Short mmCIF file of C-alpha atoms in Angstrom, two decimals:
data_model
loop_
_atom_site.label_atom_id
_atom_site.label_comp_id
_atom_site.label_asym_id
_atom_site.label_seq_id
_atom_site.Cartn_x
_atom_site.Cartn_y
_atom_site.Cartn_z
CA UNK A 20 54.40 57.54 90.81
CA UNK A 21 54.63 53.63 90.58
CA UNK A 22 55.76 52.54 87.38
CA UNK A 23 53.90 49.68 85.90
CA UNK A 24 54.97 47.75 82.49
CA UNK A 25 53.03 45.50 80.37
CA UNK A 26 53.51 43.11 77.42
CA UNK A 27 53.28 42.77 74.41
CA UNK A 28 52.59 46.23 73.56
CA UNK A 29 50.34 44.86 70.59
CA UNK A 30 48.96 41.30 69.79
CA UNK A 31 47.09 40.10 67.06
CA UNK A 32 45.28 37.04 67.54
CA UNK A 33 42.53 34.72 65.26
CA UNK A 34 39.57 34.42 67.14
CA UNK A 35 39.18 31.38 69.16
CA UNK A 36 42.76 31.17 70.62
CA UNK A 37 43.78 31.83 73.82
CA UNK A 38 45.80 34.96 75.06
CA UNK A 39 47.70 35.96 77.76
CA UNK A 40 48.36 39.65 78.49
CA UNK A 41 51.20 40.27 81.12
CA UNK A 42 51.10 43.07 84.10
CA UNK A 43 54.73 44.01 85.49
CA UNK A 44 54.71 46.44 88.60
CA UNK A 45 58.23 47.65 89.15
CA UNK A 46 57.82 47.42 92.99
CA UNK A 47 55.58 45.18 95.53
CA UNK A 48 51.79 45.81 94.87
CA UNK A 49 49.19 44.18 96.11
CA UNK A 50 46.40 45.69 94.24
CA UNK A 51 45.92 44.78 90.95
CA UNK A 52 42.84 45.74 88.18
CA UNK A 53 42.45 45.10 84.45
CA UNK A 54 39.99 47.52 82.66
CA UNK A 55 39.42 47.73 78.81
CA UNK A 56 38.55 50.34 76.37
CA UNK A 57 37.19 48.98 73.43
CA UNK A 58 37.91 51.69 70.55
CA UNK A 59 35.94 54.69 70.95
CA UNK A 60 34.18 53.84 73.78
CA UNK A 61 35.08 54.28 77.51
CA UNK A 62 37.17 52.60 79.57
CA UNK A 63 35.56 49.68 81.83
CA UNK A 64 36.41 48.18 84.56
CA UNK A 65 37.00 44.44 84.53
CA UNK A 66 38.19 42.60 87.53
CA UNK A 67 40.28 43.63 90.74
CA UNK A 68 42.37 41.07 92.45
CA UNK A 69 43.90 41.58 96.26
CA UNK A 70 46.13 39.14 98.06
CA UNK A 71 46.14 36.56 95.29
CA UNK A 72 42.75 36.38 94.93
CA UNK A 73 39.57 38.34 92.86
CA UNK A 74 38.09 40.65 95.02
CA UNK A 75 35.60 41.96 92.47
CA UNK A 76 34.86 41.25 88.91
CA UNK A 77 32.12 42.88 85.77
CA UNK A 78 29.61 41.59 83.92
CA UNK A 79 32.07 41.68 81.36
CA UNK A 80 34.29 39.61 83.05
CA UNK A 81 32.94 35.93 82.48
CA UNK A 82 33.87 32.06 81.70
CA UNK A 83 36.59 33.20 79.48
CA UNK A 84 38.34 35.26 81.28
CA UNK A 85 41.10 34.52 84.35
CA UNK A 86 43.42 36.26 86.36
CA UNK A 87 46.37 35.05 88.29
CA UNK A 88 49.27 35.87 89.94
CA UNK A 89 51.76 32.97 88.93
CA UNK A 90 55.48 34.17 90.31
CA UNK A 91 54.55 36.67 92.76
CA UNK A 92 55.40 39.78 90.46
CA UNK A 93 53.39 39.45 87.28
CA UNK A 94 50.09 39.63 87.45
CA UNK A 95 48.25 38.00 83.86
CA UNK A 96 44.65 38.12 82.43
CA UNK A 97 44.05 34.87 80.58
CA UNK A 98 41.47 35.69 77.26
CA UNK A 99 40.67 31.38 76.59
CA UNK A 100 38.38 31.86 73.18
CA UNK A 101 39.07 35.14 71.99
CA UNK A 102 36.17 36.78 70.07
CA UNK A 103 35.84 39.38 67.67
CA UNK A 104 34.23 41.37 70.22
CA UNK A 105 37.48 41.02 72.44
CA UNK A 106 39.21 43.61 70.56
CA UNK A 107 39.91 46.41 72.42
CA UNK A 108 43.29 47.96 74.49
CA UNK A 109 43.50 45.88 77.79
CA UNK A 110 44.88 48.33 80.67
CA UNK A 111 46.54 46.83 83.97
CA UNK A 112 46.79 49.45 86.74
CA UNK A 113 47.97 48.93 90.53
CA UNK A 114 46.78 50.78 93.50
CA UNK A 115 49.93 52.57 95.13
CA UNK A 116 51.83 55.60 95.69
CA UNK A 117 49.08 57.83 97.06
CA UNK A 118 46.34 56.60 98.55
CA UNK A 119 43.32 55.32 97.08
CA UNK A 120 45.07 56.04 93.56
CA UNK A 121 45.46 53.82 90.43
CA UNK A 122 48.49 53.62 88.24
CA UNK A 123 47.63 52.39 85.26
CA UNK A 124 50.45 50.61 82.71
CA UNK A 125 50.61 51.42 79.08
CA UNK A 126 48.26 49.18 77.95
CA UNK A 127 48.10 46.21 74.95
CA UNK A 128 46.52 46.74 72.39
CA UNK A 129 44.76 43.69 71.57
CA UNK A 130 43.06 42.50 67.89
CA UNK A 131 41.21 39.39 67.22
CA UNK A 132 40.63 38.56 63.58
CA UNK B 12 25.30 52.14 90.61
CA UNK B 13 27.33 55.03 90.29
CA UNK B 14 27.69 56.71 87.41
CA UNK B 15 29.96 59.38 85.62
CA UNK B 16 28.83 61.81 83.02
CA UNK B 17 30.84 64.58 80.60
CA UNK B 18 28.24 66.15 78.42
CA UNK B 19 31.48 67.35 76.33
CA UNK B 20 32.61 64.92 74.01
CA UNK B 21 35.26 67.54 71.92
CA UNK B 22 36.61 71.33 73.33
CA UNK B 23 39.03 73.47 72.01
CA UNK B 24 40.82 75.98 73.21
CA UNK B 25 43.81 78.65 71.86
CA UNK B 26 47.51 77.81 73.15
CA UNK B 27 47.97 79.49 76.73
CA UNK B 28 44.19 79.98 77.28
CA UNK B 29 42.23 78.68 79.70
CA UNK B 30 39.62 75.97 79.00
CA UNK B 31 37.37 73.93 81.67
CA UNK B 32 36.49 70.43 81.49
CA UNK B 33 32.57 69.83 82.94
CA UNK B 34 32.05 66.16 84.62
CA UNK B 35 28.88 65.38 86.63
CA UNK B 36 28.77 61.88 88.76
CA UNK B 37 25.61 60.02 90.43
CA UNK B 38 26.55 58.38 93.68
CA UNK B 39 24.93 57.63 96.85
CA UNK B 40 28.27 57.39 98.97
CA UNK B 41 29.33 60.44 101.14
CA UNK B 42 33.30 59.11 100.92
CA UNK B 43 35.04 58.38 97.77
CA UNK B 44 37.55 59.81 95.11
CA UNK B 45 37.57 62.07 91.99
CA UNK B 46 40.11 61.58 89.37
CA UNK B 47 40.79 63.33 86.49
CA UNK B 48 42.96 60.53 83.54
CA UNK B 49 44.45 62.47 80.73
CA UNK B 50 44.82 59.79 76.89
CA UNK B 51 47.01 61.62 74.59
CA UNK B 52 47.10 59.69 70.92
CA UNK B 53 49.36 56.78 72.57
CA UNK B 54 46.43 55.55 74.81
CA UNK B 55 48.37 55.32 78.04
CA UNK B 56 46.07 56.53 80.88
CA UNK B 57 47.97 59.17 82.66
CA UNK B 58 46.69 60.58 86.00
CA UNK B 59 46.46 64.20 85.88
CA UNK B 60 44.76 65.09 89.16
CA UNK B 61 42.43 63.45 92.08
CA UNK B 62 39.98 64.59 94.75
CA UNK B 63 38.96 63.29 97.90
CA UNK B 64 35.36 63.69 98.80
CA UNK B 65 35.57 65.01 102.22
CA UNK B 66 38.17 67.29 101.54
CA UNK B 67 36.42 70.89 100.22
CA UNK B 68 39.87 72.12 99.36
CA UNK B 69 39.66 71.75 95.39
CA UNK B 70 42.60 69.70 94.02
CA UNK B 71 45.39 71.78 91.90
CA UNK B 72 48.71 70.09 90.15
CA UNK B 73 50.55 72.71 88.51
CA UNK B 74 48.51 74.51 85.79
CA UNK B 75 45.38 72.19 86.39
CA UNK B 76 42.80 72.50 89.29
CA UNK B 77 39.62 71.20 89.92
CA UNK B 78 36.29 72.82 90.98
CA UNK B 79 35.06 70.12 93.40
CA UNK B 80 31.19 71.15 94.08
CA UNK B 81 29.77 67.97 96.68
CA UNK B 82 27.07 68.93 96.73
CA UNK B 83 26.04 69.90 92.96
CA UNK B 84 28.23 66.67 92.26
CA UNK B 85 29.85 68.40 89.76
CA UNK B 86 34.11 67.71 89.56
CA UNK B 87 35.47 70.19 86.36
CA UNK B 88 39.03 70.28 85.30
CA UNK B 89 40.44 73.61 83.98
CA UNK B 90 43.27 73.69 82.20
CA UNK B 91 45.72 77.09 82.65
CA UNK B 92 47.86 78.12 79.82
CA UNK B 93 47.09 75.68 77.76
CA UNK B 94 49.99 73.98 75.62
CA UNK B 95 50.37 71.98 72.74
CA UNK B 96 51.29 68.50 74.84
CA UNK B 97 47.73 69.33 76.66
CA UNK B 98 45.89 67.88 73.55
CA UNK B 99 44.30 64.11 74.28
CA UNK B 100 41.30 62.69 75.55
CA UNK B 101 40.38 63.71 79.01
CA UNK B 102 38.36 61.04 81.41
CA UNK B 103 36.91 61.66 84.57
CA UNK B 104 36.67 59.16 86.93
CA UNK B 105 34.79 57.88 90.34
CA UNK B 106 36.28 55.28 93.00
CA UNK B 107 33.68 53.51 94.41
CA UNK B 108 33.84 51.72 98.31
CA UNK B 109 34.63 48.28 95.84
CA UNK B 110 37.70 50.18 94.49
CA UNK B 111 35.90 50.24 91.50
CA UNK B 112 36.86 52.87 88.58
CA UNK B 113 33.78 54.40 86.84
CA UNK B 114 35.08 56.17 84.01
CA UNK B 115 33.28 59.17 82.15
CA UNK B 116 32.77 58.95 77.90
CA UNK B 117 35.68 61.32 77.70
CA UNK B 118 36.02 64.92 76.03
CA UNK B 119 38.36 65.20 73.33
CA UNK B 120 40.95 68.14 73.92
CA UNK B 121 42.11 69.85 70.76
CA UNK B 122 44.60 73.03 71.38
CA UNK B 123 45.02 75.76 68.27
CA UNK B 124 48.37 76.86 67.88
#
């Protein structure tokens, strides 16, 4: 099963500053998501990127919000203006191993005050 | 838009029973893929099991299986001797032709020692 890290584990933030959540596949992918799950609720899907570029992105997914690729290996998700609404655990996953399958990493756990 | 119900939000179930997860999807594809994610108190999003659509063979890992019914669109987990380590939130899942994950509400899996 491909392993997938991400950091931090935890952030706390003040609302209106910017964050940057880090994806680290252990191996080549070239499939990359971010979903959230705000506490409680279910987990959503936010934006997919292939080949360095979005391939499909939410509702959820506005203005604020940017993904990138910026050394080859990490993949990030850029929050610019957090909001109190933003709280919620961010999950990376990759598509690999078997097919059609997402990996997903551990997750960061993300609070805006 | 696809969409993924589980009308089960908490089960229990004794240690080394059986218990079966119910999940009911919405789609108008004829290919895609069944997942069943497994969110012990950590919130990592483990994959526990997955289903291709045009397989009718019903998925089994170990001591879970699936009851795949296409046409009822109806994808339930059980759960064979149930153990202690089974207890966390179980989500099931849909990939759409976008790659898409459409995640269920969740049912909350307690096991009684």
């Amino acid at each position: 099963e491909p392993e997938v890290t991400q950091t931090p584990s935890h952030q706390v933030t003040q609302m209106g500053q910017e964050v940057i959540l880090r994806c680290v596949p252990i191996s080549n992918h070239l499939y990359f998501y971010w979903y959230r799950q705000i506490l409680g609720q279910k987990v959503e899907f936010l934006v997919s990127f292939y080949n360095n570029e979005i391939s499909e992105k939410s509702e959820i997914f506005d203005d604020q919000f940017s993904v990138e690729r910026p050394d080859g290996s990490n993949f990030t998700l850029k929050i610019r203006s957090t909001k109190l609404e933003d709280s919620a655990m961010y999950f990376c996953a990759i598509q690999g191993g078997r097919e059609e399958t997402q990996y997903f990493g551990p997750g960061t756990r993300l609070l805006v005050l | 838009a696809q969409t993924v119900t589980q009308s089960q939000p908490e089960m229990s179930v004794q240690e080394a029973e059986t218990v079966t997860l119910s999940c009911t999807y919405d789609t108008s594809e004829s290919d895609y893929y069944l997942f069943w994610y497994k969110q012990p108190p950590s919130r990592q999003m483990i994959l526990v099991i997955r289903q291709e659509a045009y397989k009718q063979q019903n998925a089994t890992e170990n001591r879970f299986s699936v009851n795949f019914q296409k046409a009822a669109k109806s994808f339930s987990l059980k759960i064979s001797d149930s153990q202690l380590g089974d207890a966390a939130m179980y989500f099931c899942a849909y990939l759409n032709r976008d790659d898409k994950i459409i995640f269920g509400k969740g049912t909350r899996l307690h096991i009684l020692p």
